[in-house]
Amino acid sequence: MAANGHMTLPEGGKARRVYLLLRDEMSNGTYPAGATLPGEQKLAEIFAVSRVTIRRALDALDADGLIERRAGSGTQVRPQADTGPVAADFTSLMPQLVAMGQSTTARLLSFSYGAAPSHVAQAMGLDDGARVQTAVRVRSLDDRPFSHLTTYVPEIIAANYTEADLATTPLFRLLERSGVQVEGAQQSVTATLASPDVAEALGVSVGSALLSLRRVVRDADGRGVEYLSALYRADLFRLEMTLNRVGGADDRHWEPVIDSEQVQEAAE
Amino acid sequence: MAANGHMTLPEGGKARRVYLLLRDEMSNGTYPAGATLPGEQKLAEIFAVSRVTIRRALDALDADGLIERRAGSGTQVRPQADTGPVAADFTSLMPQLVAMGQSTTARLLSFSYGAAPSHVAQAMGLDDGARVQTAVRVRSLDDRPFSHLTTYVPEIIAANYTEADLATTPLFRLLERSGVQVEGAQQSVTATLASPDVAEALGVSVGSALLSLRRVVRDADGRGVEYLSALYRADLFRLEMTLNRVGGADDRHWEPVIDSEQVQEAAE
């Protein structure tokens, strides 16, 4: 999806806000390809802004190639040639990229050692002020950035790999290569808004919707060996899961379906 | 979390935007309880706005009881008495509410029969224009709305329960009571922004971050029996999952941990 139309709209202004909301509704199925958007007057009522603001937002969407405005028949959502969001299986932790014949690249934005932030130390079960390596990376698919990853690893483990390793090899593989006996992981998913620094790294507007994933990976002794805070562009990424309903009448329940093709790798 | 401070800030204005971003960063751990926010001048640079705008945003956060401004020592994030987000297990589809000793109530916002939207018909494997029942509900925890649920059920199945049933009983239970043999479900999670109607129903600002979950439930014949589009307040809801790393060296992989206490119910 080309997405430069917003560049013409002042950051934080009303037209930019309407543009973001409409783009979001086009990617989330509220207004799918082929749908006709409400008229300018109606949109102005929905968003409680002037028609001039609506027109500016529509101009930007038009510049992105997302809509087609036809005299008489209204504004239509254009189908996107886009291959669609990157899908990742929530169970295997692995993005279904291989199957899509695509590959990702990581760019290291920062790399440092220092005291763990208190919420990180707490989640990993580390002492307050314990030293960790902090790395910030942006992962791209076909040169399009889709995830912003901040990882924390106890200094003693991180000493086993280099900054250069991090730019080329998934952290999870580096941990196992370092002899860490990974026992389990706990992950938690919610949504957040793009802050100015993350927005810049991911090439989106400040205030765009991001999927937020936290993961704490533990070793056989229950020690935290990795804390991941991952932010994914909502227009390019989704987590997927297939469940089967199994069991008898008394203990009927859901069971996740695990794709055995995806057992070796860990998503970041 | 009291959250009326934003009422003093014009919808779509810069101060409201900064307020939303800072609130988000306080709930996502960037600025946890006890953290000191950057000074006004620094915040003005980060958000590329004036100090007056920063001050307005901070006033609103102060009115919400989220920060404490102390002369000399800066602005501190206040700990919240809040019990924290509603956590739901992604595997069992069930929010961990029982364990929390809390209960939810649902309010039916709309209820109608008509042709399925094309993306819904496609996902459910229904013919174009197939008739479905559409229900929109808001679910609250202790009178605080946290989810906005839109469900689509083929008319022939929906005929087995009433509008009143929907307001009191989880849809999934109504389906099984109607004799539907649920076989499996596919779910997909991403993030989105609160549109004006959803924002009003959930009591949040337009443009707030929401977790977006789509689920298609199928019967033994592979027919779609329910399509759920759920939007959750990111400040009140998260999806959780525990995984174990199992298997030998050759087929080491992740396996989700299923909590056997949570096998009977389906989250909505």
Coordinates of C-alpha atoms in Angstrom, one line a residue:
Chain A
M1 CA 0.0 0.0 0.0
A2 CA 1.6 3.3 -1.0
A3 CA 1.1 5.6 2.0
N4 CA 2.6 9.0 1.3
G5 CA -0.7 10.8 1.0
H6 CA -0.6 11.7 4.6
M7 CA 2.6 13.7 4.1
T8 CA 0.5 16.5 2.7
L9 CA -1.6 16.6 5.9
P10 CA -0.2 18.4 9.0
E11 CA 0.8 15.9 11.7
G12 CA -1.8 15.9 14.5
G13 CA -4.3 17.9 12.4
K14 CA -7.9 16.9 11.9
A15 CA -7.5 15.9 8.3
R16 CA -4.7 13.6 9.2
R17 CA -6.8 12.0 11.9
V18 CA -9.7 11.4 9.5
Y19 CA -7.3 10.0 6.9
L20 CA -5.8 7.6 9.5
L21 CA -9.3 6.4 10.7
L22 CA -10.6 5.9 7.1
R23 CA -7.4 4.1 6.0
D24 CA -7.9 1.9 9.1
E25 CA -11.5 1.2 8.2
M26 CA -10.5 0.3 4.6
S27 CA -7.9 -2.2 5.9
N28 CA -10.0 -3.7 8.6
G29 CA -13.0 -4.6 6.4
T30 CA -15.4 -1.8 7.4
Y31 CA -15.0 -0.4 3.9
P32 CA -13.6 -3.3 1.9
A33 CA -12.4 -3.0 -1.7
G34 CA -15.3 -2.0 -3.9
A35 CA -17.3 -0.5 -1.1
T36 CA -18.7 3.0 -1.6
L37 CA -17.7 5.5 1.2
P38 CA -20.4 7.7 2.7
G39 CA -20.7 11.1 1.0
E40 CA -18.7 14.1 2.1
Q41 CA -21.6 15.5 4.1
K42 CA -22.2 12.2 5.9
L43 CA -18.5 11.7 6.6
A44 CA -18.3 15.3 8.0
E45 CA -21.2 14.3 10.4
I46 CA -19.6 11.0 11.4
F47 CA -16.2 12.6 12.2
A48 CA -17.7 15.9 13.5
V49 CA -15.4 17.9 11.2
S50 CA -16.0 20.3 8.3
R51 CA -16.4 19.1 4.7
V52 CA -13.2 20.9 3.9
T53 CA -11.4 18.6 6.3
I54 CA -13.1 15.5 4.8
R55 CA -12.1 16.6 1.3
R56 CA -8.4 17.0 2.4
A57 CA -8.4 13.5 3.9
L58 CA -10.0 12.1 0.8
D59 CA -7.4 13.9 -1.4
A60 CA -4.7 12.1 0.6
L61 CA -6.4 8.7 0.3
D62 CA -6.7 9.4 -3.4
A63 CA -3.0 10.3 -3.7
D64 CA -2.3 6.9 -2.0
G65 CA -4.3 5.1 -4.7
L66 CA -6.7 3.9 -2.0
I67 CA -9.9 5.4 -3.4
E68 CA -11.5 6.3 -6.7
R69 CA -13.8 9.3 -6.8
R70 CA -16.3 9.3 -9.6
A71 CA -18.7 12.1 -10.3
G72 CA -22.2 10.9 -9.7
S73 CA -21.4 7.5 -8.2
G74 CA -19.4 8.5 -5.2
T75 CA -16.1 7.4 -3.7
Q76 CA -15.1 3.8 -4.1
V77 CA -12.5 1.8 -2.2
R78 CA -9.9 0.5 -4.7
P79 CA -8.7 -3.0 -4.6
Q80 CA -5.0 -3.2 -3.5
A81 CA -2.5 -5.2 -5.4
D82 CA -0.9 -5.7 -2.0
T83 CA -0.2 -9.2 -0.9
G84 CA -1.9 -8.3 2.3
P85 CA -0.7 -8.5 5.9
V86 CA 2.1 -10.7 7.1
A87 CA 0.4 -13.5 9.0
A88 CA 2.1 -15.1 12.0
D89 CA 1.0 -18.2 13.8
F90 CA 0.5 -17.4 17.4
T91 CA 1.1 -20.9 18.5
S92 CA 4.4 -21.7 16.7
L93 CA 5.6 -18.1 17.2
M94 CA 6.6 -18.2 13.5
P95 CA 5.5 -15.8 10.8
Q96 CA 4.2 -17.7 7.8
L97 CA 6.8 -16.1 5.6
V98 CA 8.5 -19.1 4.2
A99 CA 5.2 -20.3 2.8
M100 CA 4.7 -16.9 1.3
G101 CA 8.0 -17.1 -0.5
Q102 CA 9.1 -13.9 1.2
S103 CA 12.0 -13.0 3.4
T104 CA 12.6 -10.5 6.0
T105 CA 15.6 -8.4 6.9
A106 CA 16.5 -6.8 10.2
R107 CA 18.1 -3.4 10.8
L108 CA 19.7 -2.7 14.2
L109 CA 18.7 0.7 15.5
S110 CA 20.4 0.6 18.8
F111 CA 22.5 -1.7 21.0
S112 CA 23.6 -1.0 24.5
Y113 CA 24.2 -2.5 28.0
G114 CA 22.7 -1.0 31.2
A115 CA 20.3 -1.6 34.0
A116 CA 17.0 -3.2 33.1
P117 CA 13.9 -1.0 33.2
S118 CA 12.0 -2.0 36.3
H119 CA 9.0 -3.5 34.5
V120 CA 11.4 -5.7 32.5
A121 CA 13.4 -6.8 35.5
Q122 CA 10.2 -7.7 37.3
A123 CA 8.8 -9.7 34.4
M124 CA 12.0 -11.6 33.9
G125 CA 12.5 -12.2 37.6
L126 CA 15.8 -10.3 37.7
D127 CA 17.1 -8.3 40.6
D128 CA 16.3 -4.6 40.5
G129 CA 19.1 -2.9 38.5
A130 CA 20.3 -6.1 36.9
R131 CA 22.3 -5.4 33.8
V132 CA 20.9 -6.4 30.4
Q133 CA 21.7 -5.9 26.8
T134 CA 19.1 -3.9 25.0
A135 CA 18.7 -4.0 21.3
V136 CA 16.2 -2.2 19.1
R137 CA 15.6 -3.6 15.6
V138 CA 13.3 -3.0 12.8
R139 CA 12.3 -5.9 10.6
S140 CA 11.2 -5.4 7.0
L141 CA 9.5 -7.5 4.5
D142 CA 10.5 -6.7 0.9
D143 CA 12.0 -3.4 2.2
R144 CA 8.8 -2.5 4.0
P145 CA 9.3 -2.1 7.7
F146 CA 6.6 -4.1 9.6
S147 CA 7.9 -4.6 13.1
H148 CA 9.8 -2.7 15.8
L149 CA 11.5 -5.0 18.2
T150 CA 13.0 -4.2 21.6
T151 CA 14.8 -7.1 23.3
Y152 CA 16.4 -7.4 26.7
V153 CA 18.8 -10.2 27.5
P154 CA 20.8 -10.6 30.7
E155 CA 24.3 -9.4 30.2
I156 CA 25.9 -12.8 31.0
I157 CA 23.9 -14.5 28.2
A158 CA 24.3 -11.7 25.7
A159 CA 28.1 -11.9 26.0
N160 CA 27.8 -15.0 23.8
Y161 CA 26.9 -13.2 20.6
T162 CA 27.9 -10.0 18.9
E163 CA 26.1 -6.9 17.6
A164 CA 26.7 -8.2 14.1
D165 CA 25.1 -11.5 14.9
L166 CA 21.9 -9.7 16.1
A167 CA 21.6 -7.9 12.8
T168 CA 21.6 -11.2 10.8
T169 CA 20.3 -14.0 13.1
P170 CA 17.0 -14.2 15.0
L171 CA 17.7 -13.6 18.7
F172 CA 16.0 -16.8 19.6
R173 CA 18.4 -18.9 17.6
L174 CA 21.3 -17.0 19.2
L175 CA 20.0 -17.9 22.6
E176 CA 19.8 -21.6 21.9
R177 CA 23.2 -21.4 20.2
S178 CA 24.6 -19.9 23.4
G179 CA 23.5 -23.0 25.3
V180 CA 20.4 -21.5 26.9
Q181 CA 17.9 -24.3 27.7
V182 CA 14.6 -22.6 26.7
E183 CA 11.8 -24.1 28.7
G184 CA 8.8 -21.9 28.0
A185 CA 7.4 -18.5 27.1
Q186 CA 4.6 -16.4 28.2
Q187 CA 3.2 -13.9 25.7
S188 CA 0.6 -11.2 25.9
V189 CA -0.9 -9.2 23.1
T190 CA -2.7 -5.9 23.0
A191 CA -2.8 -2.7 20.9
T192 CA -1.1 0.6 21.2
L193 CA -0.5 3.8 19.3
A194 CA 2.7 4.7 17.3
S195 CA 4.8 7.1 19.3
P196 CA 6.9 9.6 17.4
D197 CA 10.1 7.5 17.4
V198 CA 8.4 4.2 16.5
A199 CA 6.3 5.9 13.8
E200 CA 9.4 7.2 12.2
A201 CA 11.1 3.8 12.3
L202 CA 8.1 2.0 10.8
G203 CA 7.2 4.7 8.3
V204 CA 3.7 5.4 9.7
S205 CA 1.9 8.4 11.1
V206 CA 2.2 9.2 14.8
G207 CA -0.9 7.7 16.4
S208 CA -1.3 4.8 14.0
A209 CA -2.6 1.5 15.4
L210 CA 0.1 -1.0 16.3
L211 CA -0.3 -4.6 17.6
S212 CA 1.8 -4.9 20.7
L213 CA 3.3 -8.2 21.8
R214 CA 5.2 -8.8 25.0
R215 CA 7.0 -12.1 25.5
V216 CA 9.1 -13.4 28.4
V217 CA 11.2 -16.5 27.6
R218 CA 12.4 -18.6 30.5
D219 CA 15.1 -21.3 30.9
A220 CA 14.8 -24.6 32.7
D221 CA 15.5 -22.9 36.0
G222 CA 12.6 -20.5 35.5
R223 CA 15.0 -17.5 34.8
G224 CA 14.0 -15.0 32.3
V225 CA 16.4 -15.2 29.3
E226 CA 14.7 -12.8 26.9
Y227 CA 12.1 -10.1 27.2
L228 CA 10.7 -9.0 23.8
S229 CA 8.5 -6.0 23.3
A230 CA 7.4 -6.1 19.7
L231 CA 5.3 -3.5 17.9
Y232 CA 3.7 -4.5 14.5
R233 CA 2.1 -2.3 11.9
A234 CA -1.6 -3.3 12.1
D235 CA -2.0 -2.8 8.3
L236 CA 0.8 -5.3 7.6
F237 CA 0.6 -7.8 10.4
R238 CA -1.8 -10.1 12.1
L239 CA -1.6 -13.1 14.5
E240 CA -3.5 -16.2 13.5
M241 CA -4.6 -19.3 15.2
T242 CA -6.7 -22.3 14.2
L243 CA -8.6 -24.2 17.0
N244 CA -10.5 -27.4 16.9
R245 CA -13.4 -28.2 19.2
V246 CA -12.7 -31.6 20.7
G247 CA -13.7 -33.9 23.6
G248 CA -16.9 -35.4 24.8
A249 CA -20.0 -33.7 26.1
D250 CA -18.5 -33.3 29.6
D251 CA -15.1 -31.9 28.7
R252 CA -15.7 -30.3 25.3
H253 CA -13.0 -27.8 24.7
W254 CA -10.8 -25.9 22.2
E255 CA -7.4 -27.3 21.1
P256 CA -5.0 -25.3 19.0
V257 CA -3.9 -26.7 15.7
I258 CA -0.1 -26.8 15.4
D259 CA 1.4 -26.6 11.9
S260 CA 4.2 -29.2 12.0
E261 CA 6.0 -27.4 9.2
Q262 CA 6.6 -24.6 11.6
V263 CA 8.4 -26.2 14.5
Q264 CA 11.9 -24.9 14.2
E265 CA 11.8 -21.2 14.2
A266 CA 10.7 -18.5 16.5
A267 CA 9.1 -15.3 15.3
E268 CA 10.4 -12.0 16.6
Chain B
M1 CA -8.7 4.3 35.6
A2 CA -10.7 7.5 35.6
A3 CA -10.5 9.0 32.1
N4 CA -12.5 12.1 31.8
G5 CA -9.5 14.5 31.5
H6 CA -9.7 14.3 27.8
M7 CA -13.2 15.8 27.8
T8 CA -11.5 19.2 28.3
L9 CA -9.4 18.7 25.2
P10 CA -11.0 19.3 21.7
E11 CA -11.5 16.1 19.8
G12 CA -8.9 15.7 17.1
G13 CA -6.8 18.5 18.5
K14 CA -3.0 18.3 19.2
A15 CA -3.4 18.3 23.0
R16 CA -5.8 15.4 22.8
R17 CA -3.4 13.5 20.6
V18 CA -0.5 14.0 23.0
Y19 CA -2.8 13.1 25.9
L20 CA -3.7 9.8 24.2
L21 CA -0.1 8.9 23.3
L22 CA 1.1 9.6 26.8
R23 CA -1.8 7.7 28.4
D24 CA -0.9 4.8 26.1
E25 CA 2.8 5.0 27.1
M26 CA 1.8 4.9 30.7
S27 CA -0.4 1.8 30.3
N28 CA 2.1 0.0 28.0
G29 CA 5.1 0.2 30.3
T30 CA 7.1 2.9 28.6
Y31 CA 6.4 5.2 31.5
P32 CA 5.3 2.8 34.3
A33 CA 4.0 3.9 37.7
G34 CA 6.7 5.8 39.5
A35 CA 8.5 6.8 36.4
T36 CA 9.3 10.5 35.8
L37 CA 8.1 12.0 32.5
P38 CA 10.5 14.0 30.4
G39 CA 10.2 17.8 31.1
E40 CA 7.8 20.0 29.2
Q41 CA 10.4 21.3 26.8
K42 CA 11.7 17.7 26.0
L43 CA 8.1 16.5 25.5
A44 CA 7.4 19.4 23.2
E45 CA 10.4 18.3 21.1
I46 CA 9.4 14.6 21.1
F47 CA 5.8 15.4 20.0
A48 CA 6.8 18.4 17.8
V49 CA 4.2 20.6 19.5
S50 CA 4.3 23.8 21.6
R51 CA 4.8 23.7 25.4
V52 CA 1.3 25.1 25.8
T53 CA 0.0 22.0 24.1
I54 CA 2.1 19.8 26.3
R55 CA 0.8 21.6 29.4
R56 CA -2.8 21.1 28.3
A57 CA -2.2 17.4 27.8
L58 CA -0.6 17.1 31.2
D59 CA -3.4 19.0 32.8
A60 CA -5.8 16.4 31.5
L61 CA -3.7 13.5 32.7
D62 CA -3.5 15.3 36.0
A63 CA -7.3 15.6 36.1
D64 CA -7.5 11.8 35.4
G65 CA -5.3 11.2 38.5
L66 CA -2.6 9.6 36.2
I67 CA 0.3 11.9 37.0
E68 CA 1.6 14.0 39.9
R69 CA 3.4 17.2 39.2
R70 CA 5.8 18.3 41.8
A71 CA 7.7 21.5 41.7
G72 CA 11.4 20.8 41.3
S73 CA 11.2 17.0 40.9
G74 CA 9.2 16.9 37.7
T75 CA 6.1 14.9 36.7
Q76 CA 5.6 11.4 38.1
V77 CA 3.4 8.6 36.8
R78 CA 1.0 7.7 39.7
P79 CA 0.3 4.1 40.6
Q80 CA -3.3 3.1 39.6
A81 CA -5.6 1.3 42.1
D82 CA -7.0 -0.3 39.0
T83 CA -7.1 -4.1 38.9
G84 CA -5.5 -3.9 35.5
P85 CA -6.5 -5.2 32.1
V86 CA -8.9 -8.1 31.6
A87 CA -6.7 -11.0 30.5
A88 CA -8.1 -13.6 28.2
D89 CA -6.5 -16.9 27.2
F90 CA -6.0 -17.0 23.5
T91 CA -6.1 -20.8 23.4
S92 CA -9.3 -21.5 25.4
L93 CA -11.0 -18.4 24.0
M94 CA -12.0 -17.6 27.5
P95 CA -11.4 -14.5 29.5
Q96 CA -9.9 -15.2 32.9
L97 CA -12.8 -13.4 34.6
V98 CA -14.0 -16.2 36.9
A99 CA -10.6 -16.5 38.4
M100 CA -10.6 -12.7 38.9
G101 CA -13.9 -13.0 40.7
Q102 CA -15.5 -10.6 38.3
S103 CA -18.4 -10.8 36.0
T104 CA -19.3 -9.2 32.8
T105 CA -22.6 -7.9 31.5
A106 CA -23.6 -7.4 27.8
R107 CA -25.7 -4.6 26.4
L108 CA -27.3 -5.2 23.0
L109 CA -26.8 -2.1 20.8
S110 CA -28.5 -3.3 17.7
F111 CA -30.1 -6.4 16.3
S112 CA -31.2 -7.0 12.7
Y113 CA -31.5 -9.4 9.8
G114 CA -30.2 -8.7 6.3
A115 CA -27.7 -9.6 3.6
A116 CA -24.2 -10.4 5.0
P117 CA -21.5 -7.9 4.1
S118 CA -19.3 -9.4 1.3
H119 CA -16.2 -9.9 3.5
V120 CA -18.3 -11.7 6.1
A121 CA -20.1 -13.9 3.5
Q122 CA -16.7 -14.8 2.0
A123 CA -15.0 -15.6 5.3
M124 CA -18.0 -17.8 6.4
G125 CA -18.3 -19.5 3.0
L126 CA -21.8 -18.2 2.4
D127 CA -23.4 -17.3 -0.9
D128 CA -23.2 -13.7 -1.8
G129 CA -26.2 -11.9 -0.3
A130 CA -27.0 -14.8 2.1
R131 CA -29.1 -13.5 5.0
V132 CA -27.6 -13.3 8.5
Q133 CA -28.5 -12.0 11.8
T134 CA -26.3 -9.1 12.9
A135 CA -26.0 -8.2 16.5
V136 CA -23.8 -5.5 18.1
R137 CA -23.1 -5.8 21.8
V138 CA -20.9 -4.0 24.3
R139 CA -19.6 -6.1 27.1
S140 CA -18.7 -4.4 30.4
L141 CA -16.7 -5.5 33.5
D142 CA -18.0 -3.8 36.6
D143 CA -19.9 -1.3 34.5
R144 CA -16.8 -0.4 32.5
P145 CA -17.3 -1.2 28.8
F146 CA -14.3 -3.2 27.5
S147 CA -15.4 -4.9 24.3
H148 CA -17.5 -4.0 21.2
L149 CA -18.8 -7.2 19.6
T150 CA -20.4 -7.5 16.2
T151 CA -21.6 -11.0 15.4
Y152 CA -23.0 -12.5 12.2
V153 CA -25.0 -15.8 12.3
P154 CA -26.8 -17.4 9.4
E155 CA -30.5 -16.6 9.7
I156 CA -31.5 -20.3 9.8
I157 CA -29.4 -20.8 12.9
A158 CA -30.2 -17.5 14.5
A159 CA -33.9 -18.4 14.4
N160 CA -33.3 -20.7 17.4
Y161 CA -32.7 -17.9 19.9
T162 CA -34.2 -14.6 20.7
E163 CA -32.9 -11.0 21.0
A164 CA -33.4 -11.3 24.8
D165 CA -31.3 -14.5 24.8
L166 CA -28.4 -12.6 23.2
A167 CA -28.4 -9.9 25.9
T168 CA -28.0 -12.5 28.6
T169 CA -26.2 -15.6 27.2
P170 CA -22.9 -15.9 25.3
L171 CA -23.6 -16.4 21.6
F172 CA -21.3 -19.5 21.6
R173 CA -23.5 -21.2 24.2
L174 CA -26.7 -20.3 22.2
L175 CA -25.2 -21.9 19.1
E176 CA -24.4 -25.1 20.8
R177 CA -27.8 -25.1 22.5
S178 CA -29.3 -24.7 19.0
G179 CA -27.8 -28.0 18.0
V180 CA -24.9 -26.6 16.0
Q181 CA -22.0 -29.1 16.0
V182 CA -19.0 -26.7 16.3
E183 CA -15.9 -28.3 14.7
G184 CA -13.3 -25.5 14.8
A185 CA -12.5 -21.9 14.7
Q186 CA -10.0 -19.6 13.0
Q187 CA -9.0 -16.4 14.6
S188 CA -6.9 -13.5 13.6
V189 CA -5.8 -10.6 15.8
T190 CA -4.5 -7.1 14.9
A191 CA -4.9 -3.6 16.1
T192 CA -7.2 -0.8 15.0
L193 CA -8.2 2.8 15.9
A194 CA -11.6 3.6 17.6
S195 CA -14.0 5.0 15.0
P196 CA -16.5 7.6 16.3
D197 CA -19.3 5.1 16.9
V198 CA -17.1 2.5 18.6
A199 CA -15.4 5.2 20.7
E200 CA -18.7 6.4 22.0
A201 CA -19.9 2.9 22.9
L202 CA -16.6 2.1 24.7
G203 CA -16.2 5.4 26.4
V204 CA -12.9 6.3 24.8
S205 CA -11.5 9.0 22.5
V206 CA -11.8 8.6 18.8
G207 CA -8.5 7.3 17.6
S208 CA -7.7 5.3 20.7
A209 CA -5.9 1.9 20.2
L210 CA -8.1 -1.1 20.1
L211 CA -7.2 -4.8 19.9
S212 CA -9.2 -6.3 16.9
L213 CA -10.1 -9.9 16.8
R214 CA -11.9 -11.7 14.0
R215 CA -13.1 -15.2 14.5
V216 CA -14.9 -17.6 12.1
V217 CA -16.5 -20.6 13.8
R218 CA -17.3 -23.6 11.6
D219 CA -19.6 -26.6 12.0
A220 CA -18.8 -30.3 11.2
D221 CA -19.6 -29.7 7.5
G222 CA -17.2 -26.8 7.3
R223 CA -20.0 -24.2 7.2
G224 CA -19.5 -20.9 8.9
V225 CA -21.9 -20.6 11.8
E226 CA -20.6 -17.5 13.5
Y227 CA -18.4 -14.6 12.4
L228 CA -17.2 -12.4 15.3
S229 CA -15.6 -9.0 14.9
A230 CA -14.5 -8.0 18.4
L231 CA -12.8 -4.7 19.4
Y232 CA -11.3 -4.5 22.8
R233 CA -10.0 -1.4 24.7
A234 CA -6.3 -1.8 24.7
D235 CA -6.0 -0.3 28.2
L236 CA -8.4 -2.9 29.6
F237 CA -7.8 -6.1 27.7
R238 CA -5.0 -8.3 26.6
L239 CA -4.7 -11.8 25.1
E240 CA -2.4 -14.2 26.9
M241 CA -0.7 -17.4 26.1
T242 CA 1.8 -19.7 27.8
L243 CA 4.0 -22.0 25.6
N244 CA 6.3 -24.8 26.5
R245 CA 9.4 -25.6 24.4
V246 CA 9.2 -29.4 23.9
G247 CA 10.6 -32.2 21.7
G248 CA 14.1 -33.5 21.0
A249 CA 16.9 -31.8 19.2
D250 CA 15.5 -32.6 15.8
D251 CA 11.9 -31.5 16.3
R252 CA 12.1 -29.0 19.2
H253 CA 9.1 -26.8 19.0
W254 CA 6.5 -24.7 21.0
E255 CA 3.4 -26.2 22.5
P256 CA 0.7 -24.1 24.0
V257 CA -0.3 -24.8 27.6
I258 CA -4.0 -25.3 28.0
D259 CA -5.5 -24.4 31.3
S260 CA -8.0 -27.3 32.0
E261 CA -10.0 -25.0 34.3
Q262 CA -11.0 -23.1 31.2
V263 CA -12.4 -25.7 28.9
Q264 CA -16.1 -25.1 28.8
E265 CA -16.6 -21.5 27.8
A266 CA -16.0 -19.3 24.9
A267 CA -14.9 -15.7 25.1
E268 CA -16.7 -13.1 23.1

